[in-house]
Tab-separated table of C-alpha atoms in Angstrom:
chain	number	residue	atom	x	y	z
M	95	UNK	CA	0.000	0.000	0.000
M	96	UNK	CA	1.247	3.479	-0.865
M	97	UNK	CA	1.449	5.762	2.156
M	98	UNK	CA	-0.911	8.751	1.756
M	99	UNK	CA	1.122	11.912	1.109
M	100	UNK	CA	-0.351	13.763	4.092
M	101	UNK	CA	0.629	10.916	6.416
M	102	UNK	CA	4.302	10.888	5.374
M	103	UNK	CA	5.401	13.928	7.456
M	104	UNK	CA	3.417	12.728	10.474
M	105	UNK	CA	5.122	9.325	10.369
M	106	UNK	CA	8.513	11.013	9.977
M	107	UNK	CA	7.771	13.241	12.982
M	108	UNK	CA	6.746	10.224	15.058
M	109	UNK	CA	9.886	8.304	14.069
M	110	UNK	CA	12.089	11.270	14.971
M	111	UNK	CA	10.376	11.809	18.323
M	112	UNK	CA	10.520	8.108	19.161
M	113	UNK	CA	14.197	7.731	18.315
M	114	UNK	CA	15.145	10.916	20.151
M	115	UNK	CA	13.411	9.807	23.353
M	116	UNK	CA	14.601	6.202	23.064
M	117	UNK	CA	18.233	7.303	22.701
M	118	UNK	CA	17.819	9.843	25.518
M	119	UNK	CA	16.889	7.013	27.885
M	120	UNK	CA	19.172	4.226	26.713
M	121	UNK	CA	22.381	5.741	25.298
M	122	UNK	CA	25.194	5.152	24.746
M	123	UNK	CA	24.858	8.274	22.612
M	124	UNK	CA	22.264	10.468	20.962
M	125	UNK	CA	21.568	13.631	19.001
M	126	UNK	CA	22.317	16.811	20.981
M	127	UNK	CA	19.695	18.693	18.981
M	128	UNK	CA	22.002	20.153	16.356
M	129	UNK	CA	23.233	16.903	14.838
M	130	UNK	CA	26.208	16.479	17.163
M	131	UNK	CA	26.372	13.083	18.873
M	132	UNK	CA	26.717	13.213	22.658
M	133	UNK	CA	27.356	10.470	25.216
M	134	UNK	CA	24.255	9.438	27.180
M	135	UNK	CA	24.340	7.057	30.152
M	136	UNK	CA	21.649	4.407	30.390
M	137	UNK	CA	18.846	5.237	32.809
M	138	UNK	CA	18.984	3.455	36.167
M	139	UNK	CA	16.081	2.156	38.238
M	140	UNK	CA	16.770	4.818	40.875
M	141	UNK	CA	16.554	7.546	38.236
M	142	UNK	CA	13.442	6.022	36.684
M	143	UNK	CA	11.575	6.289	40.000
M	144	UNK	CA	13.322	9.432	41.341
M	145	UNK	CA	10.928	11.809	43.118
M	146	UNK	CA	12.464	15.306	42.897
M	147	UNK	CA	9.761	16.959	45.042
M	148	UNK	CA	7.441	15.758	47.828
M	149	UNK	CA	4.136	14.244	46.752
M	150	UNK	CA	5.192	12.979	43.333
M	151	UNK	CA	3.050	10.538	41.422
M	152	UNK	CA	4.993	7.490	40.313
M	153	UNK	CA	4.789	3.748	39.779
M	154	UNK	CA	4.779	1.817	43.054
M	155	UNK	CA	4.696	-1.734	44.394
M	156	UNK	CA	1.032	-2.604	44.682
M	157	UNK	CA	1.569	-3.749	48.244
M	158	UNK	CA	2.680	-0.248	49.297
M	159	UNK	CA	-0.504	1.434	48.084
M	160	UNK	CA	-0.923	4.701	46.181
M	161	UNK	CA	1.015	7.904	46.757
M	162	UNK	CA	-0.216	11.253	48.020
M	163	UNK	CA	-3.479	12.511	46.469
M	164	UNK	CA	-3.824	9.255	44.488
M	165	UNK	CA	-6.795	7.011	45.148
M	166	UNK	CA	-5.480	3.883	43.461
M	167	UNK	CA	-2.774	2.193	41.416
M	168	UNK	CA	-3.646	1.619	37.758
M	169	UNK	CA	-2.431	-1.429	35.906
M	170	UNK	CA	-1.883	-5.130	36.447
M	171	UNK	CA	0.888	-7.036	38.170
M	172	UNK	CA	3.054	-6.250	41.189
M	173	UNK	CA	3.429	-2.571	40.238
M	174	UNK	CA	0.833	0.121	39.562
M	175	UNK	CA	0.756	3.757	38.478
M	176	UNK	CA	-0.697	6.439	40.754
M	177	UNK	CA	-4.154	7.491	39.634
M	178	UNK	CA	-7.285	9.151	41.002
M	179	UNK	CA	-10.979	9.076	40.193
M	180	UNK	CA	-10.834	12.840	39.762
M	181	UNK	CA	-7.550	14.459	38.652
M	182	UNK	CA	-6.206	16.623	41.521
M	183	UNK	CA	-5.559	20.300	40.876
M	184	UNK	CA	-2.892	21.412	40.524
M	185	UNK	CA	-1.718	18.147	38.966
M	186	UNK	CA	0.887	16.235	41.014
M	187	UNK	CA	4.447	16.341	39.720
M	188	UNK	CA	5.223	12.988	38.072
M	189	UNK	CA	8.365	10.870	37.890
M	190	UNK	CA	9.946	9.538	34.716
M	191	UNK	CA	8.379	6.174	35.560
M	192	UNK	CA	4.878	7.665	35.705
M	193	UNK	CA	5.282	9.683	32.503
M	194	UNK	CA	6.825	6.814	30.523
M	195	UNK	CA	4.218	4.322	31.737
M	196	UNK	CA	1.419	6.721	30.803
M	197	UNK	CA	2.896	7.285	27.337
M	198	UNK	CA	3.566	3.592	26.658
M	199	UNK	CA	0.104	2.544	27.814
M	200	UNK	CA	-1.514	5.187	25.625
M	201	UNK	CA	0.444	4.047	22.542
M	202	UNK	CA	-0.229	0.338	22.989
M	203	UNK	CA	-3.880	0.739	23.884
M	204	UNK	CA	-4.613	3.154	21.037
M	205	UNK	CA	-3.001	0.670	18.661
M	206	UNK	CA	-5.227	-2.060	20.069
M	207	UNK	CA	-8.356	0.076	19.657
M	208	UNK	CA	-7.376	0.949	16.079
M	209	UNK	CA	-6.155	-2.316	14.592
M	210	UNK	CA	-6.253	-4.894	17.358
M	211	UNK	CA	-8.662	-6.714	19.642
M	212	UNK	CA	-10.154	-3.506	21.110
M	213	UNK	CA	-10.142	-5.203	24.487
M	214	UNK	CA	-7.218	-3.759	26.471
M	215	UNK	CA	-7.984	-1.796	29.637
M	216	UNK	CA	-5.951	0.151	32.150
M	217	UNK	CA	-6.703	-2.610	34.639
M	218	UNK	CA	-5.057	-5.244	32.424
M	219	UNK	CA	-2.056	-3.194	31.257
M	220	UNK	CA	1.111	-4.320	33.062
M	221	UNK	CA	3.067	-1.497	34.678
M	222	UNK	CA	6.861	-1.827	34.892
M	223	UNK	CA	8.677	-1.039	38.109
M	224	UNK	CA	12.173	-0.920	36.604
M	225	UNK	CA	13.803	1.166	33.886
M	226	UNK	CA	14.511	-1.729	31.519
M	227	UNK	CA	10.901	-2.896	31.678
M	228	UNK	CA	9.614	0.638	31.219
M	229	UNK	CA	11.772	1.193	28.140
M	230	UNK	CA	10.754	-2.171	26.667
M	231	UNK	CA	7.087	-1.262	27.163
M	232	UNK	CA	7.759	2.021	25.332
M	233	UNK	CA	9.370	0.153	22.421
M	234	UNK	CA	6.415	-2.237	22.236
M	235	UNK	CA	3.787	0.485	22.406
M	236	UNK	CA	5.526	2.695	19.853
M	237	UNK	CA	5.934	-0.189	17.395
M	238	UNK	CA	2.284	-1.192	17.735
M	239	UNK	CA	0.996	2.359	17.252
M	240	UNK	CA	3.257	3.043	14.276
M	241	UNK	CA	2.100	-0.151	12.571
M	242	UNK	CA	-1.536	0.828	13.109
M	243	UNK	CA	-0.939	4.306	11.674
M	244	UNK	CA	1.107	3.045	8.726
M	245	UNK	CA	-1.740	0.721	7.712
M	246	UNK	CA	-4.150	3.656	7.218
M	247	UNK	CA	-5.178	4.688	3.710
M	248	UNK	CA	-6.699	8.041	2.746
M	249	UNK	CA	-10.219	6.917	3.600
M	250	UNK	CA	-9.105	5.697	7.023
M	251	UNK	CA	-7.384	8.995	7.769
M	252	UNK	CA	-10.700	10.805	7.340
M	253	UNK	CA	-12.733	8.258	9.309
M	254	UNK	CA	-14.196	9.609	12.534
M	255	UNK	CA	-13.972	7.044	15.321
M	256	UNK	CA	-11.606	4.666	13.536
M	257	UNK	CA	-9.882	4.393	16.925
M	258	UNK	CA	-12.277	3.569	19.761
M	259	UNK	CA	-9.799	4.087	22.628
M	260	UNK	CA	-12.110	4.579	25.627
M	261	UNK	CA	-10.023	7.080	27.635
M	262	UNK	CA	-10.067	10.033	25.251
M	263	UNK	CA	-12.085	11.803	22.571
M	264	UNK	CA	-10.981	9.327	19.885
M	265	UNK	CA	-14.460	8.223	18.829
M	266	UNK	CA	-15.259	11.847	17.928
M	267	UNK	CA	-12.027	12.527	16.025
M	268	UNK	CA	-10.926	11.932	12.450
M	269	UNK	CA	-8.030	9.493	12.531
M	270	UNK	CA	-5.534	11.966	11.031
M	271	UNK	CA	-6.315	14.400	13.865
M	272	UNK	CA	-5.619	11.631	16.370
M	273	UNK	CA	-2.307	10.825	14.674
M	274	UNK	CA	-1.274	14.458	15.107
M	275	UNK	CA	-2.410	14.391	18.756
M	276	UNK	CA	-0.388	11.274	19.580
M	277	UNK	CA	2.694	12.838	17.981
M	278	UNK	CA	2.463	15.857	20.273
M	279	UNK	CA	1.963	13.553	23.274
M	280	UNK	CA	5.194	11.756	22.346
M	281	UNK	CA	7.080	15.014	21.844
M	282	UNK	CA	5.959	16.763	25.004
M	283	UNK	CA	6.357	13.745	27.302
M	284	UNK	CA	9.714	13.064	25.680
M	285	UNK	CA	10.825	16.604	26.515
M	286	UNK	CA	9.630	16.186	30.114
M	287	UNK	CA	11.564	12.928	30.512
M	288	UNK	CA	14.712	14.473	29.014
M	289	UNK	CA	14.491	17.407	31.418
M	290	UNK	CA	14.077	15.067	34.391
M	291	UNK	CA	17.206	13.200	33.282
M	292	UNK	CA	19.089	16.512	33.242
M	293	UNK	CA	17.826	17.407	36.717
M	294	UNK	CA	18.754	13.987	38.073
M	295	UNK	CA	22.278	14.334	36.698
M	296	UNK	CA	22.673	17.746	38.368
M	297	UNK	CA	20.833	17.015	41.617
M	298	UNK	CA	23.908	17.161	43.882
M	299	UNK	CA	25.482	20.300	42.424
């Protein structure tokens, strides 16, 4: 299938954002932003769950219960991600683990509700408590979402409700608008994670 012309730049943007964030978490090097390659250390578990301020939302062992202002732990398995029935205001500051888990879940579930079983839920999504597991979940989610997007033809791009992801406005959106939205989610959460890595590196200065 020929990729629709209007989808080509959106796929390229997604690929760039994915690779930039992936390299920023894994190393051993990455793009500095101007094409220069810089050394990047792999993210540790301590960094992944680092709470730079009191009251952070994060991923936690299920046995320890939710953090401050959270009413539960989303996800399946031994770890869960802080969540609440009603989002607190102002929003709690979130760790890399929380942000990456949120992003990875969103990618994998939206792929499922576009071209999969349409059965995944936040209660069945497995949350990773370590950096390696979190990065692997990001790889898996990004690959699934990209495959779903790349399979879309022109008619699919204009279809409202092609994705039936139940935790957003997807059923009311044309698919091409959703593709754009997911790209900006990747870019802005990627920037947040990169900044937290910088702060962690400088925390003792």
